[in-house]
Structure formats: structure tokens, C-alpha cells
Coordinates of C-alpha atoms in Angstrom, one line a residue:
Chain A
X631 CA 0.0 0.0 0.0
X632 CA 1.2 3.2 -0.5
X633 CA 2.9 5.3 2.8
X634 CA 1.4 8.6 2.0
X635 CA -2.4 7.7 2.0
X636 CA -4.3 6.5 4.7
X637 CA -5.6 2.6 4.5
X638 CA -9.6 1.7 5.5
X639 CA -8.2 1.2 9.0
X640 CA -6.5 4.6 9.7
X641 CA -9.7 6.0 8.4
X642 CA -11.9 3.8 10.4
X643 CA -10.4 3.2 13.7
X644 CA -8.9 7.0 14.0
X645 CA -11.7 7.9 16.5
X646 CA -13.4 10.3 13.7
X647 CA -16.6 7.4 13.3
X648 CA -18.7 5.7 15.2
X649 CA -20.9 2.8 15.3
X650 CA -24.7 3.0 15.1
X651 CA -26.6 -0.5 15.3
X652 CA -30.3 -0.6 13.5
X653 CA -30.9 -4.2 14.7
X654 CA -33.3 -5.1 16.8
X655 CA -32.5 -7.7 19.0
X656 CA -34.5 -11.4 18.4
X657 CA -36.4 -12.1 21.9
X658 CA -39.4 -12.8 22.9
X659 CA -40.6 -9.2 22.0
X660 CA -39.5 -9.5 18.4
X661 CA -42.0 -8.1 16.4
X662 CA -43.6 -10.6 13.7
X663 CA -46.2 -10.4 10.8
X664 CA -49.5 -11.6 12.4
X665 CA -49.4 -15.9 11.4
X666 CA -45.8 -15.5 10.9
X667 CA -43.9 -17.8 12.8
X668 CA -42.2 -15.8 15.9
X669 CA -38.8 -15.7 17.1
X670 CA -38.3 -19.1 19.6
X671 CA -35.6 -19.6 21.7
X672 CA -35.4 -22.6 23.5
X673 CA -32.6 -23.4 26.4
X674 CA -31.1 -27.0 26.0
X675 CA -28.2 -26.9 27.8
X676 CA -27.6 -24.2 30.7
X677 CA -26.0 -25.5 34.0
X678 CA -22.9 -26.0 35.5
X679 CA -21.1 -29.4 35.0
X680 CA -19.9 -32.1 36.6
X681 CA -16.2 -30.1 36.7
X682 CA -17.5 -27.0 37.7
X683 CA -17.8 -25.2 34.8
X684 CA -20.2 -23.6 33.4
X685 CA -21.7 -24.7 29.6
X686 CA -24.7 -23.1 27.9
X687 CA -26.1 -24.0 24.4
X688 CA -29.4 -23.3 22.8
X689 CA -31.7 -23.2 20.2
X690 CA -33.7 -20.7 17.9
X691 CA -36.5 -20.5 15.4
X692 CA -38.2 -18.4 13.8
X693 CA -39.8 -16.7 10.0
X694 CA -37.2 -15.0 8.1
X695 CA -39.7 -11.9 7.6
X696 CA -39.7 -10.7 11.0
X697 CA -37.6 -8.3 13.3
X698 CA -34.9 -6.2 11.7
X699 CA -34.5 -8.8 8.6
X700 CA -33.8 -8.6 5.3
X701 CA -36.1 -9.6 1.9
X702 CA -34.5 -10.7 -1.0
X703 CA -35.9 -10.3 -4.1
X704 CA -36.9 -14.0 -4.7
X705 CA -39.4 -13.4 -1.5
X706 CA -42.0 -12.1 -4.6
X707 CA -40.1 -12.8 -7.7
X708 CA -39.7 -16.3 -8.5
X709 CA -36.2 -15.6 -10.2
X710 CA -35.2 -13.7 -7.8
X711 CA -31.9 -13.4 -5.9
X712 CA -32.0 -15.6 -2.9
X713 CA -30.1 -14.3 0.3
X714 CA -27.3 -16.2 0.0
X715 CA -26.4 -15.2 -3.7
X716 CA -27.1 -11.1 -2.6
X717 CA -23.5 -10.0 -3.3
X718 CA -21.6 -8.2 -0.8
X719 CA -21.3 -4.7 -3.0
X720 CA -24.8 -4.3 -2.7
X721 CA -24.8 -5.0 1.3
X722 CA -21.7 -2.5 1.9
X723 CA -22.5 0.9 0.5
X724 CA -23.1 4.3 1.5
X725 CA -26.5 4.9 3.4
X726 CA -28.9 7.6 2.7
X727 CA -31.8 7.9 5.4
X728 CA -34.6 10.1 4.2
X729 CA -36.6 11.5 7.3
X730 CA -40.1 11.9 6.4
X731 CA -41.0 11.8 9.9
X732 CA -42.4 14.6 10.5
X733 CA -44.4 14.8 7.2
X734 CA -45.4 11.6 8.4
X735 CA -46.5 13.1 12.2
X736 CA -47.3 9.4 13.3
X737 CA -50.3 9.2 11.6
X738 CA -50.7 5.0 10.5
X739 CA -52.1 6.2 7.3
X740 CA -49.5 7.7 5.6
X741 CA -48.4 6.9 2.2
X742 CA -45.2 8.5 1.1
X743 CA -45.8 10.3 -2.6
X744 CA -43.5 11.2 -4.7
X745 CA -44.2 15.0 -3.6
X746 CA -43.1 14.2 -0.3
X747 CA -39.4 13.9 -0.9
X748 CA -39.0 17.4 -3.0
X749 CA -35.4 17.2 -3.5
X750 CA -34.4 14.8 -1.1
X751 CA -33.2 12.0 -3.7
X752 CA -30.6 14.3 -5.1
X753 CA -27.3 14.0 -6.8
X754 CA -25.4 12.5 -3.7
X755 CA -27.6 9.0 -5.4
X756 CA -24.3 8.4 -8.4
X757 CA -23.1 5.9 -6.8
X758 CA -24.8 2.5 -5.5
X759 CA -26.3 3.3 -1.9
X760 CA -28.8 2.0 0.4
X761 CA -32.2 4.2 0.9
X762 CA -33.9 3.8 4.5
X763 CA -37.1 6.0 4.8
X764 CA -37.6 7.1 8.3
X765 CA -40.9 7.4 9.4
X766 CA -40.4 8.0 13.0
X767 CA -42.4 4.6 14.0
X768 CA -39.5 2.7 15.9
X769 CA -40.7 4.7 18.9
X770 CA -43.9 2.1 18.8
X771 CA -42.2 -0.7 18.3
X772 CA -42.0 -1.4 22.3
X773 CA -46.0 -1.7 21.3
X774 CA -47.0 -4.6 19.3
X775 CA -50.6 -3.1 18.7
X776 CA -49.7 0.4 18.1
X777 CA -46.4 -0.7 15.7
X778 CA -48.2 -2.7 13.8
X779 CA -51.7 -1.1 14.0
X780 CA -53.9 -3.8 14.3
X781 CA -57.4 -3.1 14.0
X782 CA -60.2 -5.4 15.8
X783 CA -60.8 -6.7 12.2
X784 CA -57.5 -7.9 12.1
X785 CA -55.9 -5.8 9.4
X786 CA -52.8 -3.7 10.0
X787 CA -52.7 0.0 9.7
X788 CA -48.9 1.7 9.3
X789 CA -47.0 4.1 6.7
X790 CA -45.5 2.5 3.9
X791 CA -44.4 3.4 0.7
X792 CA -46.8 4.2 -2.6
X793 CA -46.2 2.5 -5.6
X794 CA -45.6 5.4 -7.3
X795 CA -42.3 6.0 -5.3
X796 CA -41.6 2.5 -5.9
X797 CA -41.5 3.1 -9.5
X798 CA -39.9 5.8 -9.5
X799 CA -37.2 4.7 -7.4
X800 CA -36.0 1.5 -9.7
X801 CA -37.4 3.8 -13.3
X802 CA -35.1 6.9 -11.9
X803 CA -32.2 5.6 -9.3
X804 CA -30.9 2.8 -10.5
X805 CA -28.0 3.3 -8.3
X806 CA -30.1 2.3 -5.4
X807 CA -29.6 -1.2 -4.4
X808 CA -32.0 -1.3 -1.5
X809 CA -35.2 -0.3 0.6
X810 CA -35.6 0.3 3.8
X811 CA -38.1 1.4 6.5
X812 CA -38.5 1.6 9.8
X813 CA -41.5 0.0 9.9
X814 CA -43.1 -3.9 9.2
X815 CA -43.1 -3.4 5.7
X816 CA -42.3 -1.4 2.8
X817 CA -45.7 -1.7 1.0
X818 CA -48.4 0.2 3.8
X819 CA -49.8 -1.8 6.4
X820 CA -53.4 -1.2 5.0
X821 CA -52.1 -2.8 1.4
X822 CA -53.3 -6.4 0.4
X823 CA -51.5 -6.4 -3.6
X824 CA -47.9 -5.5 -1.9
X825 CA -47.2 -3.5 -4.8
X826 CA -44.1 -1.9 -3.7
X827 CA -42.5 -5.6 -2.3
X828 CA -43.2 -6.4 -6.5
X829 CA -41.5 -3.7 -8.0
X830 CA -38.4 -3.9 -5.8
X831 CA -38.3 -7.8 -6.0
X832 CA -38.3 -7.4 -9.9
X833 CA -35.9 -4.4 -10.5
X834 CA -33.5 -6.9 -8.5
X835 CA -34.0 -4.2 -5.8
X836 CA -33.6 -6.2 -1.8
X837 CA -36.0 -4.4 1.3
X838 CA -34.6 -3.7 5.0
X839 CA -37.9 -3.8 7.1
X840 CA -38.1 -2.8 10.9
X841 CA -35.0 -1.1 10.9
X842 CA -34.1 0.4 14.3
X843 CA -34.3 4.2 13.7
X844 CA -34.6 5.2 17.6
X845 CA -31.6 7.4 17.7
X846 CA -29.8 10.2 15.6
X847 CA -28.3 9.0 12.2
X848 CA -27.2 11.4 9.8
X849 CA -29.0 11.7 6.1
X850 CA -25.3 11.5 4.4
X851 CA -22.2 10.4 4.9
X852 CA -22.9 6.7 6.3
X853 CA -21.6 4.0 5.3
X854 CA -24.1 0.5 5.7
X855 CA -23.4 -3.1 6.9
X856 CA -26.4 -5.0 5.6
X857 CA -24.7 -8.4 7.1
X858 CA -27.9 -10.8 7.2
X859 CA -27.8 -14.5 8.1
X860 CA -26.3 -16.3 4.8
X861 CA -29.5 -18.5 4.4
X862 CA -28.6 -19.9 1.6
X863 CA -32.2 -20.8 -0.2
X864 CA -34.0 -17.8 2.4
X865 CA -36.4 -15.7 0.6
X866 CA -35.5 -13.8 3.8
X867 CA -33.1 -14.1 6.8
X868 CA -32.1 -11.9 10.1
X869 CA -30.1 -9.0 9.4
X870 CA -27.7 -7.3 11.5
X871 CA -27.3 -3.6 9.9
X872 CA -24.7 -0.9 11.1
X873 CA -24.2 2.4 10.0
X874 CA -20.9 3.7 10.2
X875 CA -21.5 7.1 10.8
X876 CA -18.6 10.4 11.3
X877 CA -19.5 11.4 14.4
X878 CA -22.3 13.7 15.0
X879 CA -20.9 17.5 16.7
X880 CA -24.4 18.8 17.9
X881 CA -25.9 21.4 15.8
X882 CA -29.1 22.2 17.2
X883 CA -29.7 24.1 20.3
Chain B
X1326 CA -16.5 17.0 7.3
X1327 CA -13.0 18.6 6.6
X1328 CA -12.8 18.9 3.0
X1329 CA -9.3 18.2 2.3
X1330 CA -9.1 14.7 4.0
X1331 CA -10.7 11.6 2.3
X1332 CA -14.0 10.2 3.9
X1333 CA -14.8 6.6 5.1
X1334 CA -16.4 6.0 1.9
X1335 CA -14.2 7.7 -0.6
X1336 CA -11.8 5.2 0.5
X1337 CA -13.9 2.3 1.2
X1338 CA -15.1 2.8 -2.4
X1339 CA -12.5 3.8 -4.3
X1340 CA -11.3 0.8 -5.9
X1341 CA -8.3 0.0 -3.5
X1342 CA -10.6 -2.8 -1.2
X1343 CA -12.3 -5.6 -2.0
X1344 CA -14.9 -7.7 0.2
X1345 CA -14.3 -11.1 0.8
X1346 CA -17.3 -13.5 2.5
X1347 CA -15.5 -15.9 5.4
X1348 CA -19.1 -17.4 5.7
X1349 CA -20.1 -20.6 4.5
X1350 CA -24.3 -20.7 3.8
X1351 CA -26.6 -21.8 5.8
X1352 CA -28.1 -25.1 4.1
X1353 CA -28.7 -28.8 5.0
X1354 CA -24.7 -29.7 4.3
X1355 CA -24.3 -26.7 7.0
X1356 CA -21.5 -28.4 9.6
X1357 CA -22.8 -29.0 13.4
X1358 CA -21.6 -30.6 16.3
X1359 CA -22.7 -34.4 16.5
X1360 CA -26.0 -33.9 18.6
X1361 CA -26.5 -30.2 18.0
X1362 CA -29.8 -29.4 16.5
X1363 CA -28.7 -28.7 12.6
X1364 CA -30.2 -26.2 10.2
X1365 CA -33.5 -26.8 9.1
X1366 CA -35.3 -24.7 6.2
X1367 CA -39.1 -25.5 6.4
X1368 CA -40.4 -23.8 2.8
X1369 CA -43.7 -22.4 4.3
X1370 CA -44.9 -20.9 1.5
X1371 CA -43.5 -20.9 -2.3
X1372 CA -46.0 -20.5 -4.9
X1373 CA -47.6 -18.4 -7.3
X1374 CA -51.0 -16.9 -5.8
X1375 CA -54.6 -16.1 -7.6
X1376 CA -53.0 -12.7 -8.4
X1377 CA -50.2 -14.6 -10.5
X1378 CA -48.1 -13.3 -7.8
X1379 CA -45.2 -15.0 -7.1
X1380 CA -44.4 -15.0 -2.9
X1381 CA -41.9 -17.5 -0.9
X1382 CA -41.7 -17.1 3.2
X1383 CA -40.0 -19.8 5.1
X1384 CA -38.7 -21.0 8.5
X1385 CA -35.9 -21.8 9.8
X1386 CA -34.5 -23.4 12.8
X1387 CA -30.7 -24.4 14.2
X1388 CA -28.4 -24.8 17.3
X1389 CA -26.7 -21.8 18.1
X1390 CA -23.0 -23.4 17.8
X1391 CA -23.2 -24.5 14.3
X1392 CA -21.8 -23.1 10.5
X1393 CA -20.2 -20.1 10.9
X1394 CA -20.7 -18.7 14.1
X1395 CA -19.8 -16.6 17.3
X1396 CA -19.4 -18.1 20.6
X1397 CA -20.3 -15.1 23.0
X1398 CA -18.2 -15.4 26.5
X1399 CA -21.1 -16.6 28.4
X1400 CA -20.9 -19.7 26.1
X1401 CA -18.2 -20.8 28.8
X1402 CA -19.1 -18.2 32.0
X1403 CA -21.8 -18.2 33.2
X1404 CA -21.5 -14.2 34.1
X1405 CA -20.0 -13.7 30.7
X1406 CA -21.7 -11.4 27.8
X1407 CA -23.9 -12.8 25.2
X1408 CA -24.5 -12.0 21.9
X1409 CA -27.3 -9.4 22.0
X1410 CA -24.6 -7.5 24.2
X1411 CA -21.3 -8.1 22.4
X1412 CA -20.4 -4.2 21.7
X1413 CA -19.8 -3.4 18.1
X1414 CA -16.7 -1.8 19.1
X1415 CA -15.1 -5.3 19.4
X1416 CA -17.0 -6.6 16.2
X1417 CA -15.5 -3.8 13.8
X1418 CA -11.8 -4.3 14.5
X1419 CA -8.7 -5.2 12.1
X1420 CA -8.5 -8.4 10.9
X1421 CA -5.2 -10.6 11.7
X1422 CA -5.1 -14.2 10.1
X1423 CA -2.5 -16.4 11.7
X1424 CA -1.9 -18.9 8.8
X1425 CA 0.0 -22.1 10.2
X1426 CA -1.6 -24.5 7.9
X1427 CA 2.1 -25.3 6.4
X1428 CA 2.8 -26.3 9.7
X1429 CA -0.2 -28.1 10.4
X1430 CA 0.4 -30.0 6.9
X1431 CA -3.1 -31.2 7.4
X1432 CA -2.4 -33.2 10.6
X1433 CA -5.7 -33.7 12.4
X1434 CA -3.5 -34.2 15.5
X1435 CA -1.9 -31.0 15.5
X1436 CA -2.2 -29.1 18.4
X1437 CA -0.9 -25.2 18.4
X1438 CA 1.5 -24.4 21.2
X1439 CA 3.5 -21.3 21.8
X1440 CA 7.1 -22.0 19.5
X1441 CA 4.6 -22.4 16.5
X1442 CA 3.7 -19.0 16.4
X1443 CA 7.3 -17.3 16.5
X1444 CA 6.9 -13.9 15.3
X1445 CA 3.7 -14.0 13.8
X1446 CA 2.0 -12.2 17.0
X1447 CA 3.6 -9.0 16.4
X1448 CA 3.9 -5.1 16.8
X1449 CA 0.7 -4.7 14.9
X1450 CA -1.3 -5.8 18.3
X1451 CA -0.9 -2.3 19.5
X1452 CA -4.8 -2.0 19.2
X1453 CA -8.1 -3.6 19.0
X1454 CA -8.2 -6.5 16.8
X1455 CA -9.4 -10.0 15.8
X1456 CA -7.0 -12.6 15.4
X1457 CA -8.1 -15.9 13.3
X1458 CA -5.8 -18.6 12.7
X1459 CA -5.9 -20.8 9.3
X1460 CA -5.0 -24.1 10.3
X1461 CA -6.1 -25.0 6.2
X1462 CA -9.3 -26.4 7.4
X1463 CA -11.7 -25.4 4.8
X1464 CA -10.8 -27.5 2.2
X1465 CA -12.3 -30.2 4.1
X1466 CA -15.7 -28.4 4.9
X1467 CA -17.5 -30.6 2.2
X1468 CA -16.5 -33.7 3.5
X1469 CA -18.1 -33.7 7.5
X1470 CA -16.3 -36.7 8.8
X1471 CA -13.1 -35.7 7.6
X1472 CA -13.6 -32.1 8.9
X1473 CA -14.4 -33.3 12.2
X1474 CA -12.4 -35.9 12.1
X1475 CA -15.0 -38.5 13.1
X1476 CA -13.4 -41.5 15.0
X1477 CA -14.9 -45.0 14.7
X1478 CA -16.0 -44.5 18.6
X1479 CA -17.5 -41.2 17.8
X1480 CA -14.8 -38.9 19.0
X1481 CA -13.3 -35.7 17.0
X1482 CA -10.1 -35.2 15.9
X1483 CA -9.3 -31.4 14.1
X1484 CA -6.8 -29.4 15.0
X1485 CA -6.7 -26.7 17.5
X1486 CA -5.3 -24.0 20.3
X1487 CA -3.0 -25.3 23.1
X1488 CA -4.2 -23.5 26.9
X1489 CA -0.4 -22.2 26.5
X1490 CA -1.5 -20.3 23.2
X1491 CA -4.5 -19.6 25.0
X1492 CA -3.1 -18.0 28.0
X1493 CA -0.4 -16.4 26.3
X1494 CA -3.1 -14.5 23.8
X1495 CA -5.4 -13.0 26.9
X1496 CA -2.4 -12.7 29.2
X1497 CA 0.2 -10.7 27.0
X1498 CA -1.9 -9.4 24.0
X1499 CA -4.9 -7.8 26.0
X1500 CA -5.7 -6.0 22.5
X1501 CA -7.0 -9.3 21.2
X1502 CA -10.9 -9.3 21.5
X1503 CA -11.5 -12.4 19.9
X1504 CA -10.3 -15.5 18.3
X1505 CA -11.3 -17.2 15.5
X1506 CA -10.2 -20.4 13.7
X1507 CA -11.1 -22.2 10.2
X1508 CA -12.4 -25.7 12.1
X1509 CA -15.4 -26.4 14.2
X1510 CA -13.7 -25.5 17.5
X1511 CA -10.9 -23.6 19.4
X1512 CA -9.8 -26.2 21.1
X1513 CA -8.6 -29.6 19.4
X1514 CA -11.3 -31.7 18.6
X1515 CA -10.2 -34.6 20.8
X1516 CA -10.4 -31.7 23.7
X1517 CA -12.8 -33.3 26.6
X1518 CA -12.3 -30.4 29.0
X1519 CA -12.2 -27.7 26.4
X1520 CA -9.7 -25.5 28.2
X1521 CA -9.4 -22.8 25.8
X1522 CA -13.0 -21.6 25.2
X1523 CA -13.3 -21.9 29.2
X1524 CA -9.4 -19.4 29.2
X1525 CA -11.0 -17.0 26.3
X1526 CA -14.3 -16.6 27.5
X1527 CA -13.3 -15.9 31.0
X1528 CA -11.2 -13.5 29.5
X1529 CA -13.7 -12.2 27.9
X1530 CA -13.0 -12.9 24.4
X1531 CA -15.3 -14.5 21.8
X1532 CA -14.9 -17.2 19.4
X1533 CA -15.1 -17.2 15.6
X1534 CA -15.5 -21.1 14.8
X1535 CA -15.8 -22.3 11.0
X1536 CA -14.7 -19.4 9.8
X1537 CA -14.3 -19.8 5.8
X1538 CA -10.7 -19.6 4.7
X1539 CA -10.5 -21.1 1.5
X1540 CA -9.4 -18.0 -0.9
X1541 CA -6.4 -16.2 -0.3
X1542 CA -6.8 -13.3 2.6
X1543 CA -4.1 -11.1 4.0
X1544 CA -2.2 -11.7 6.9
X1545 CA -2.5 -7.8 7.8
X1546 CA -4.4 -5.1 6.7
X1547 CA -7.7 -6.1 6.5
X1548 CA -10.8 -5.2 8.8
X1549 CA -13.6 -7.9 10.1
X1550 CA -16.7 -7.2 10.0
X1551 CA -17.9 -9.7 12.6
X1552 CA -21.8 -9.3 12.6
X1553 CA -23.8 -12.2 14.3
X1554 CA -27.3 -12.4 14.6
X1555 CA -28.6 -10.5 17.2
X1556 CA -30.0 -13.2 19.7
X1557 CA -30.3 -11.2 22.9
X1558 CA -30.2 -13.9 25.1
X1559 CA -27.7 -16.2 23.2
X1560 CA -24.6 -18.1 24.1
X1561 CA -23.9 -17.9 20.0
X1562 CA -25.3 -17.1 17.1
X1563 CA -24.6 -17.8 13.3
X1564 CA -22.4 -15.3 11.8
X1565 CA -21.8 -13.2 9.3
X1566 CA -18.3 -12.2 9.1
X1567 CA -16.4 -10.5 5.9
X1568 CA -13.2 -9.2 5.8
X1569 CA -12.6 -5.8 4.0
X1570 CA -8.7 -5.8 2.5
X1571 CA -6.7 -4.1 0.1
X1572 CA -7.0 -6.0 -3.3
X1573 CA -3.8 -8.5 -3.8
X1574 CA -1.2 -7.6 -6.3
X1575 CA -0.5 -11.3 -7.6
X1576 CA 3.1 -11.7 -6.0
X1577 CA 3.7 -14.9 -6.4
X1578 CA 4.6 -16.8 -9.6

């Protein structure tokens, strides 16, 4: 390498960046589409043995669509990329969060338009990046009901994206690899045609769902580590996602 | 940002560093521990609906210690941290691969003690990092009972870390947070009292097991991304880890 230029870890590890994790952790809280299968984790070995020492070692279960988890396209396109073929240069890129939040104003029945977003897909898009719309509805997800919205009928009432941003997004950006919310689903809760889960899924386009916006994250200048569990046939899996972020000198007083 | 010096991501993606996947898939040739619970992929649903819409959701169920995973400290201590709590801190560090598979010569025997190592555990230690030693492992991955070594009475034999190495790592090099290795344990697979996952996770270090080393990485200069999933309450957890490095200048002819 050359002397003069500083490598990925100078950069990285020179106290300039931190760490933000989006992940929710997988409990017994971890929030799950209604008939999905639910996180399980079931204790098989946890005692202290016959030497003394102490061994633990369990077991899980669960859907791959629930918690912080990742949908690969083959989830609604039957050609689709599984998750173990999604290659790493779409999983390590630069993240953009778009904070609709307070257009949103936590009202379940948003739908983002394109008017929404004025100019916030701009020109920093060149380059292959991540999109993760903020809605400001990881503050609910402590609340199973409200998060979700379930109505006594049973259907689900949260912001989601229209399909008009959908197309848009894969017609105009095709530098944008990915989808993300912070909420159950990138289609609305209130849809029953998932129309935005089809035109990602067949642009080749992957979705981040129930991403863990509950602190600050800058709009620009993130990097993302979209590290999901390498399932190899998984129209889904678990996803761990980190922003590597510069770190934040408070602006607002 | 200062405007003059280079960004995280103007010099993650600029050309200089590639991404290279040290996880093997999660599939039914996935490698466990004789009486783990292995991976199972239940397809739930895949099939087109009344829409003509194509939709796949599955299931999935494992042991915690199987494939590529992380053992979290309290695998082995019973006050120790697990994996929901493992601080990103010590799962974004430089990368460090020990490769003693010349000396190993594919001995299922071999057992690494201190004089092995010579020199290899050098200067560079000055801060956080992973270290993962190749024993040349992975080239057996596809065969199980050579991998583990599977004895006629049901014993293992693989190669491993000696307590000495074990000490000697969380006694001198305190800037080691973790070990990893390219077989299905730390210790040797004939180990009955398993001496170094008991020395490392009292230490609190975690352990990388099956890591995938079958391309060529470099010894220095690369960064781990060591992202498991988040099971809050787990002793381990499948893993995804990939190392960022500078791309190879062929050097060898």
C-alpha cells in the first residue's frame, strides 16, 4: 500500500466514526407479521457441570420476515436473488436515510408520494447506496398493537411506501440497491397487492424492514453493513445492519 | 467533514478494497456438532397466488453453535456477555489471520503451542483486533467426517489451540478481542475439558468457529466485520463475518 495515503483502518479506527446499530435484538418481544412464525428460543443446555464449569447452548427459530431482517428479491419474484447469492457490493454501501418523519407526524395512514421527498433524492444518489425512509415509527415498536396497527378486524394500519415512489425509485435511481423502513413493511400496512415488495423484488431491488431508527443517524455520509444470516435458499433471513456514521458535533440548540 | 481529507467511503469505495465472504451458507450440508440441532429450512410458503403473484416465506430453525458462528463469553461463563450484548466496538476491529496451515500439513493431531507461532503475533497488536488462525481447514468443509475428524468410537479429531496459546493470547496481548479459527472449535477436537473456550471466554474474548478460509486473505491489513445475529439472550449465534482488504497484487509466480 502506499505510505502517503491512509488505508480503511486509519480511516476507520482513527476515533473520527462511530458505530450505530439498526438491529433489533431477536427475543421474545421481536416483532412478527400476524401468522408468521415468531422468534423461539429454547434453552437446551444451561447448568454448571460435573467439573464445575459452566456450559450453555441453545436453540432458535423463527420466519425470516420478522424483526430487523432482510427480503431478498426471490421473496416475490420467483427468479429472484436468494439471500445467500445477494453480493456483498450491494450489502456495503453508502447509506442515505430520508426522514419523512415529521411529514409523516405518526399518523398510520401515511403513504409516502413522490411530492413528499421534493429534493431529497438528489445527486449525492451516483453511486450504489442504500435508501432507509424514516418514518419516526421505531418509537412504537415497544408496542406490538400500536407498531403494527392492528385493527379489531385484524388488518394492519402503518405508513408504507406508494407505488408510485416504488417506480420511480427503480425507473429513476438505479443506483439504489436497496429499501428500507422503519417499519413492518415497505408496502403500507393497510395494502393487500404489496405492490411496492413487487417492484423492488423485480428491479432486483432487496427491502430492509423494521430497521431500528430510535436514535440520531445522519441523512449523508454513512456507510451500511447490511450483514444478514447467509441462508442460503432464504427468501429472507435476520439482518444485522450498522451504520458507520462520522461522528455527529451537535448542531441544534 | 473537513474537505481536504478523504471520507470513510471515498476510501472504502474507491477501488483499493475488495470484500471477501469468510461465511459458508446456511443449508442442509451446514457443519454442526454431533447432537446439535442442525439447520433446518421449512419452505412455508412458495407458490404463485390467484394474483399470478409469485411469494416464498420460510422458517428456519438451528443450534446456536453451528456453521459459521460466534461463541459469545457466556458460552463458557456463566456471568460472561452474550450476543445481543457483544459491543460493536469489538466486532469492527482489524483483521489478523495467523496462517500455520504449512505447519499443520493437514495433521488432524496438531495441536498449536506457543514455539509455532514465532513472530507471527507481532507489533501490529498495538490495538483492537481479531485474530483468526488458518490451520487449512476449509478445504475439508465438504467432507463432514473428515472435517471433524469423526473417529470409529464417535470422538473428533481437528486441530486446535493449546491452553499455552491460550493464556499467552489474553495474558500478553490484552488487545486481542476475539479468536477465530477455520475448524469447528478452538480447542482440538479430541479436547474433553475444552480449556481454551473456558481461558478466552473468562477473559472475555469471543470465538469465531468455522470461519471460511479457502481464498487467499491477508495476513495484515484487512478489517472484520464480525456481525452475528442479534440473539439477545444467546450463548452464540450464526455469523456473518467479511473481511474488507486491500485488493492482492498477484506476488507470487
Amino acid at each position: 500500500m502506499p505510505g502517503s495515503n491512509p488505508t480503511l483502518n486509519d480511516i476507520l479506527f482513527n476515533g473520527d466514526y462511530e458505530f450505530i446499530d439498526l438491529t433489533y435484538p431477536f427475543d421474545k418481544n421481536t416483532i412478527y407479521w400476524p401468522n408468521a412464525e415468531s422468534f423461539a428460543f429454547t434453552r437446551k443446555n444451561e447448568a454448571f457441570g460435573s467439573d464445575g464449569a459452566w456450559y450453555a447452548a441453545n436453540n432458535f427459530a423463527a420466519g425470516e420476515h420478522g424483526g430487523t431482517h432482510i427480503d431478498a428479491p426471490y421473496h416475490f419474484q420467483v427468479n429472484g436473488i436468494r439471500v445467500g447469492a445477494l453480493p456483498l457490493d450491494k450489502l456495503i454501501v453508502p447509506l442515505i436515510i430520508a426522514d419523512i418523519s415529521s411529514k409523516v407526524n405518526d399518523d398510520p395512514t401515511f403513504v409516502l408520494q413522490k411530492y413528499h421527498l421534493d429534493n431529497m433524492l438528489n445527486d449525492n444518489f451516483g453511486k450504489p447506496c442504500v435508501i432507509v425512509f424514516k418514518f419516526g415509527w421505531s418509537k412504537f415498536f415497544n408496542d406490538r398493537k400500536k407498531y403494527l396497527g392492528i385493527q379489531p378486524n385484524g388488518t394492519l394500519n402503518f405508513p408504507g411506501l406508494s407505488a408510485e415512489v416504488a417506480e420511480w425509485i427503480t425507473s429513476s435511481y438505479k443506483n439504489i440497491v436497496g429499501i428500507g423502513v422503519d417499519t413492518a413493511s415497505v408496502d403500507p400496512g393497510s395494502s393487500i397487492d404489496y405492490p411496492v415488495h413487487k417492484i423492488a423484488s423485480a428491479a432486483g431491488l432487496y427491502n430492509l424492514e423494521n430497521v431500528k431508527l430510535d436514535e440520531s443517524v445522519p441523512d449523508y455520509g454513512c456507510t451500511a453493513l447490511i450483514l444478514p444470516m447467509k441462508i442460503a435458499l432464504g427468501s429472507g433471513a435476520p439482518l444485522r445492519i450498522v451504520a458507520i456514521c462520522p461522528k455527529q458535533i451537535p448542531t441544534h440548540f
